Short mmCIF file of C-alpha atoms in Angstrom, two decimals:
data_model
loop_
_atom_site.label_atom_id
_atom_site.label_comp_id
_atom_site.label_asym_id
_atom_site.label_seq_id
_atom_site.Cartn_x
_atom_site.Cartn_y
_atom_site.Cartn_z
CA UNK N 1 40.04 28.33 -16.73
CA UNK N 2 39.98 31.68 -14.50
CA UNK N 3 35.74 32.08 -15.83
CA UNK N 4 35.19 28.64 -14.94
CA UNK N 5 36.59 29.04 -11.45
CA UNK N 6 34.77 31.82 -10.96
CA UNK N 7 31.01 30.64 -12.08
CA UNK N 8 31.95 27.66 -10.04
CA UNK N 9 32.37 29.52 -6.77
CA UNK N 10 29.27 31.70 -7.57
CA UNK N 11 26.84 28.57 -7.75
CA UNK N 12 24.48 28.28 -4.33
CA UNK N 13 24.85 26.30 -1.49
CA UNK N 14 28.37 25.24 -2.68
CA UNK N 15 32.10 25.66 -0.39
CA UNK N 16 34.93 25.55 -1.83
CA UNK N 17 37.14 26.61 1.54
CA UNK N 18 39.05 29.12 2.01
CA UNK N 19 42.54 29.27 0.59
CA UNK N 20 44.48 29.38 3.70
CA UNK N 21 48.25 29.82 3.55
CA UNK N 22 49.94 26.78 4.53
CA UNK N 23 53.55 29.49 4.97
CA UNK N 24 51.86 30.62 8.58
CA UNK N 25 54.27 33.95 8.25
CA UNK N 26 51.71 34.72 5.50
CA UNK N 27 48.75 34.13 7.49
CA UNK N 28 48.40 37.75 9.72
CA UNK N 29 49.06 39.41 6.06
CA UNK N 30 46.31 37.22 4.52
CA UNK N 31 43.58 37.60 7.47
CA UNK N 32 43.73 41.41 7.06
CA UNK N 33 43.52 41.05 3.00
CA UNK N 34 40.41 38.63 3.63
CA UNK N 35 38.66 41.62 6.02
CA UNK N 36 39.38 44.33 3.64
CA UNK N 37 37.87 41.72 0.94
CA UNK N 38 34.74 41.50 2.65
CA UNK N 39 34.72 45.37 2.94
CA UNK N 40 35.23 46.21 -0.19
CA UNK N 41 32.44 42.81 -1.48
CA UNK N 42 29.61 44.84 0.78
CA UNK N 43 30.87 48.67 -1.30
CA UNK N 44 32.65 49.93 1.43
CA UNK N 45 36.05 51.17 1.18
CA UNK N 46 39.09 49.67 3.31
CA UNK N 47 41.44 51.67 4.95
CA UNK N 48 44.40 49.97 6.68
CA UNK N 49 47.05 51.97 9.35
CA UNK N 50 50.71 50.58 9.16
CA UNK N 51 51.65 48.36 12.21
CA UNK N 52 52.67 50.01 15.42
CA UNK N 53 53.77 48.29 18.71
CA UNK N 54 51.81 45.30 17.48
CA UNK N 55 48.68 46.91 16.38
CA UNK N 56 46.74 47.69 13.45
CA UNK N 57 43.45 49.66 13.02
CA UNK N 58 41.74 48.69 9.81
CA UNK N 59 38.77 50.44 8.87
CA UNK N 60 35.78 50.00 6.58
CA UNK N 61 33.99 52.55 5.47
CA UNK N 62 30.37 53.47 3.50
CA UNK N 63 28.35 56.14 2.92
CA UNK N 64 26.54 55.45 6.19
CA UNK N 65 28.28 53.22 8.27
CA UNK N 66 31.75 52.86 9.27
CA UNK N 67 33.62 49.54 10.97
CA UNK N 68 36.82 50.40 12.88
CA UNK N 69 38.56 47.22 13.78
CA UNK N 70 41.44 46.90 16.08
CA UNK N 71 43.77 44.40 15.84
CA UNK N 72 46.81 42.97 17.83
CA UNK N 73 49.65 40.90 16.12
CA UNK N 74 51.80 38.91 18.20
CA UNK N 75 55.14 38.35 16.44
CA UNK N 76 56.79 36.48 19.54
CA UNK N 77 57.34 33.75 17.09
CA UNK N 78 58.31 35.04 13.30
CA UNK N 79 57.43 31.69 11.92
CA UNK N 80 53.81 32.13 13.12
CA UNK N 81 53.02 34.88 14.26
CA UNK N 82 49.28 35.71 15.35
CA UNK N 83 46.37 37.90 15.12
CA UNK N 84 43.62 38.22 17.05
CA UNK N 85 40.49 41.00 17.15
CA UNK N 86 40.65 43.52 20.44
CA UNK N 87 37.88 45.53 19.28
CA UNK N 88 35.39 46.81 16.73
CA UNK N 89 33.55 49.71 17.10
CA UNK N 90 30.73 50.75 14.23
CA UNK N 91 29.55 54.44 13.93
CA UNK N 92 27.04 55.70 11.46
CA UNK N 93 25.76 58.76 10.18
CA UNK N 94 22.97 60.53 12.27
CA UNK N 95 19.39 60.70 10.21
CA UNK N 96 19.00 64.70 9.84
CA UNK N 97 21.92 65.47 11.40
CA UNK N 98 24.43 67.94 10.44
CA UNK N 99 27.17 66.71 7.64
CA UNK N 100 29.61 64.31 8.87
CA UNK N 101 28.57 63.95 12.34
CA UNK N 102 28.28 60.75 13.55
CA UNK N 103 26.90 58.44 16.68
CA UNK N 104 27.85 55.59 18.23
CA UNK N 105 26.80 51.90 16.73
CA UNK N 106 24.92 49.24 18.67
CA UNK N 107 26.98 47.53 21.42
CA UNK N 108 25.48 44.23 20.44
CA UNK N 109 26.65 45.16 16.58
CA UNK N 110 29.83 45.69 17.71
CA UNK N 111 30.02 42.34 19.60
CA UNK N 112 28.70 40.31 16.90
CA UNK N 113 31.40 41.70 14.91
CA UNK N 114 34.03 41.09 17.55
CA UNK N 115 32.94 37.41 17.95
CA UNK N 116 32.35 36.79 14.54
CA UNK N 117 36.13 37.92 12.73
CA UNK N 118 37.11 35.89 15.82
CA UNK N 119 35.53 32.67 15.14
CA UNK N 120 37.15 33.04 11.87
CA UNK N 121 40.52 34.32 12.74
CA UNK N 122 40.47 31.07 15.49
CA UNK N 123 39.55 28.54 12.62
CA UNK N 124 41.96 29.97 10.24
CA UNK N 125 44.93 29.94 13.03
CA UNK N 126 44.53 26.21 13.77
CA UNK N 127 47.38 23.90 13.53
CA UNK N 128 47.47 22.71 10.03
CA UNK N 129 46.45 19.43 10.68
CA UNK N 130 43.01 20.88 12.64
CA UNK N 131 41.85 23.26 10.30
CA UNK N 132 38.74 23.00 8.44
CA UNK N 133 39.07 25.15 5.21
CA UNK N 134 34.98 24.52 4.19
CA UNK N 135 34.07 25.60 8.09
CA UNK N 136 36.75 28.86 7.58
CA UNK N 137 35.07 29.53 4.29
CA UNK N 138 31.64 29.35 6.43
CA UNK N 139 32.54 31.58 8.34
CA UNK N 140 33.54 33.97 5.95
CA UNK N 141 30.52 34.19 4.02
CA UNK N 142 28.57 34.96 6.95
CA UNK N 143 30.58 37.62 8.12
CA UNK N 144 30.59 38.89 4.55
CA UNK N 145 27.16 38.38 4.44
CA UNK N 146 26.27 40.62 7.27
CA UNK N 147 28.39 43.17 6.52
CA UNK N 148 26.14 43.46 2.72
CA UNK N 149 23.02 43.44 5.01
CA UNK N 150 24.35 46.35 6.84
CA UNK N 151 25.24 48.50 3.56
CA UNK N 152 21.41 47.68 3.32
CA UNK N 153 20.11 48.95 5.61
#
């Protein structure tokens, strides 16, 4: 059953949707697990801080490139709590440069980023009754998509 799933979900041009938690104290947990997914999908490695005053960094990292995300989880309400992107900055490694040293990524990259995981965390976060798993799951495999094209390149 698990094999047939999975050539299923690998056939073109087909969406299942995305198997959003319908327990919404889940959903912050499950967001995070989906980025880190994506990460490691496009060979980059996923390093997640522990929560502090309502914040988590989460970064991806490759052998060029590296996506630090910053994210803020309200937890006003325990039953649904919410998480939303503040920032992502990409660095890479500089051609000829010394070991290690890196430079700043492209503002626009970094915006496209930023909008993107927040079209997704919006669609995700909708009241039950709104959400679109087939539009989430979209969603996902463009930004998973584009973070492939950047390991790349």
């Amino acid at each position: 059953m698990l094999k047939t799933a999975e050539v299923l979900r690998k056939r073109l041009g087909i969406i299942y949707g995305e198997d959003i938690p319908l327990d919404r104290a889940q959903l912050v947990d499950w967001c995070i697990s989906r980025f880190e997914a994506w990460g490691t999908s496009a060979a980059m490695e996923a390093f997640r801080e522990e929560e502090h005053d309502g914040h988590i960094t989460l970064i991806l990292g490759g052998k060029v490139i590296v996506v630090d995300m910053n994210l803020a989880i309200d937890r006003a309400d325990s039953r649904s709590p919410r998480i939303r992107v503040t920032s992502v900055k990409t660095s890479y490694a500089v051609p000829g440069g010394a070991a290690g040293s890196t430079t700043q990524g492209a503002t626009s990259l970094d915006g496209f980023l930023t909008d993107s995981l927040g079209e997704f965390l919006v669609a995700v976060q909708k009241d039950e009754e709104l959400q679109d798993p087939e539009d989430a799951a979209r969603i996902s495999s463009r930004i998973s998509g584009s973070l492939k094209y950047m390991m790349m390149l």
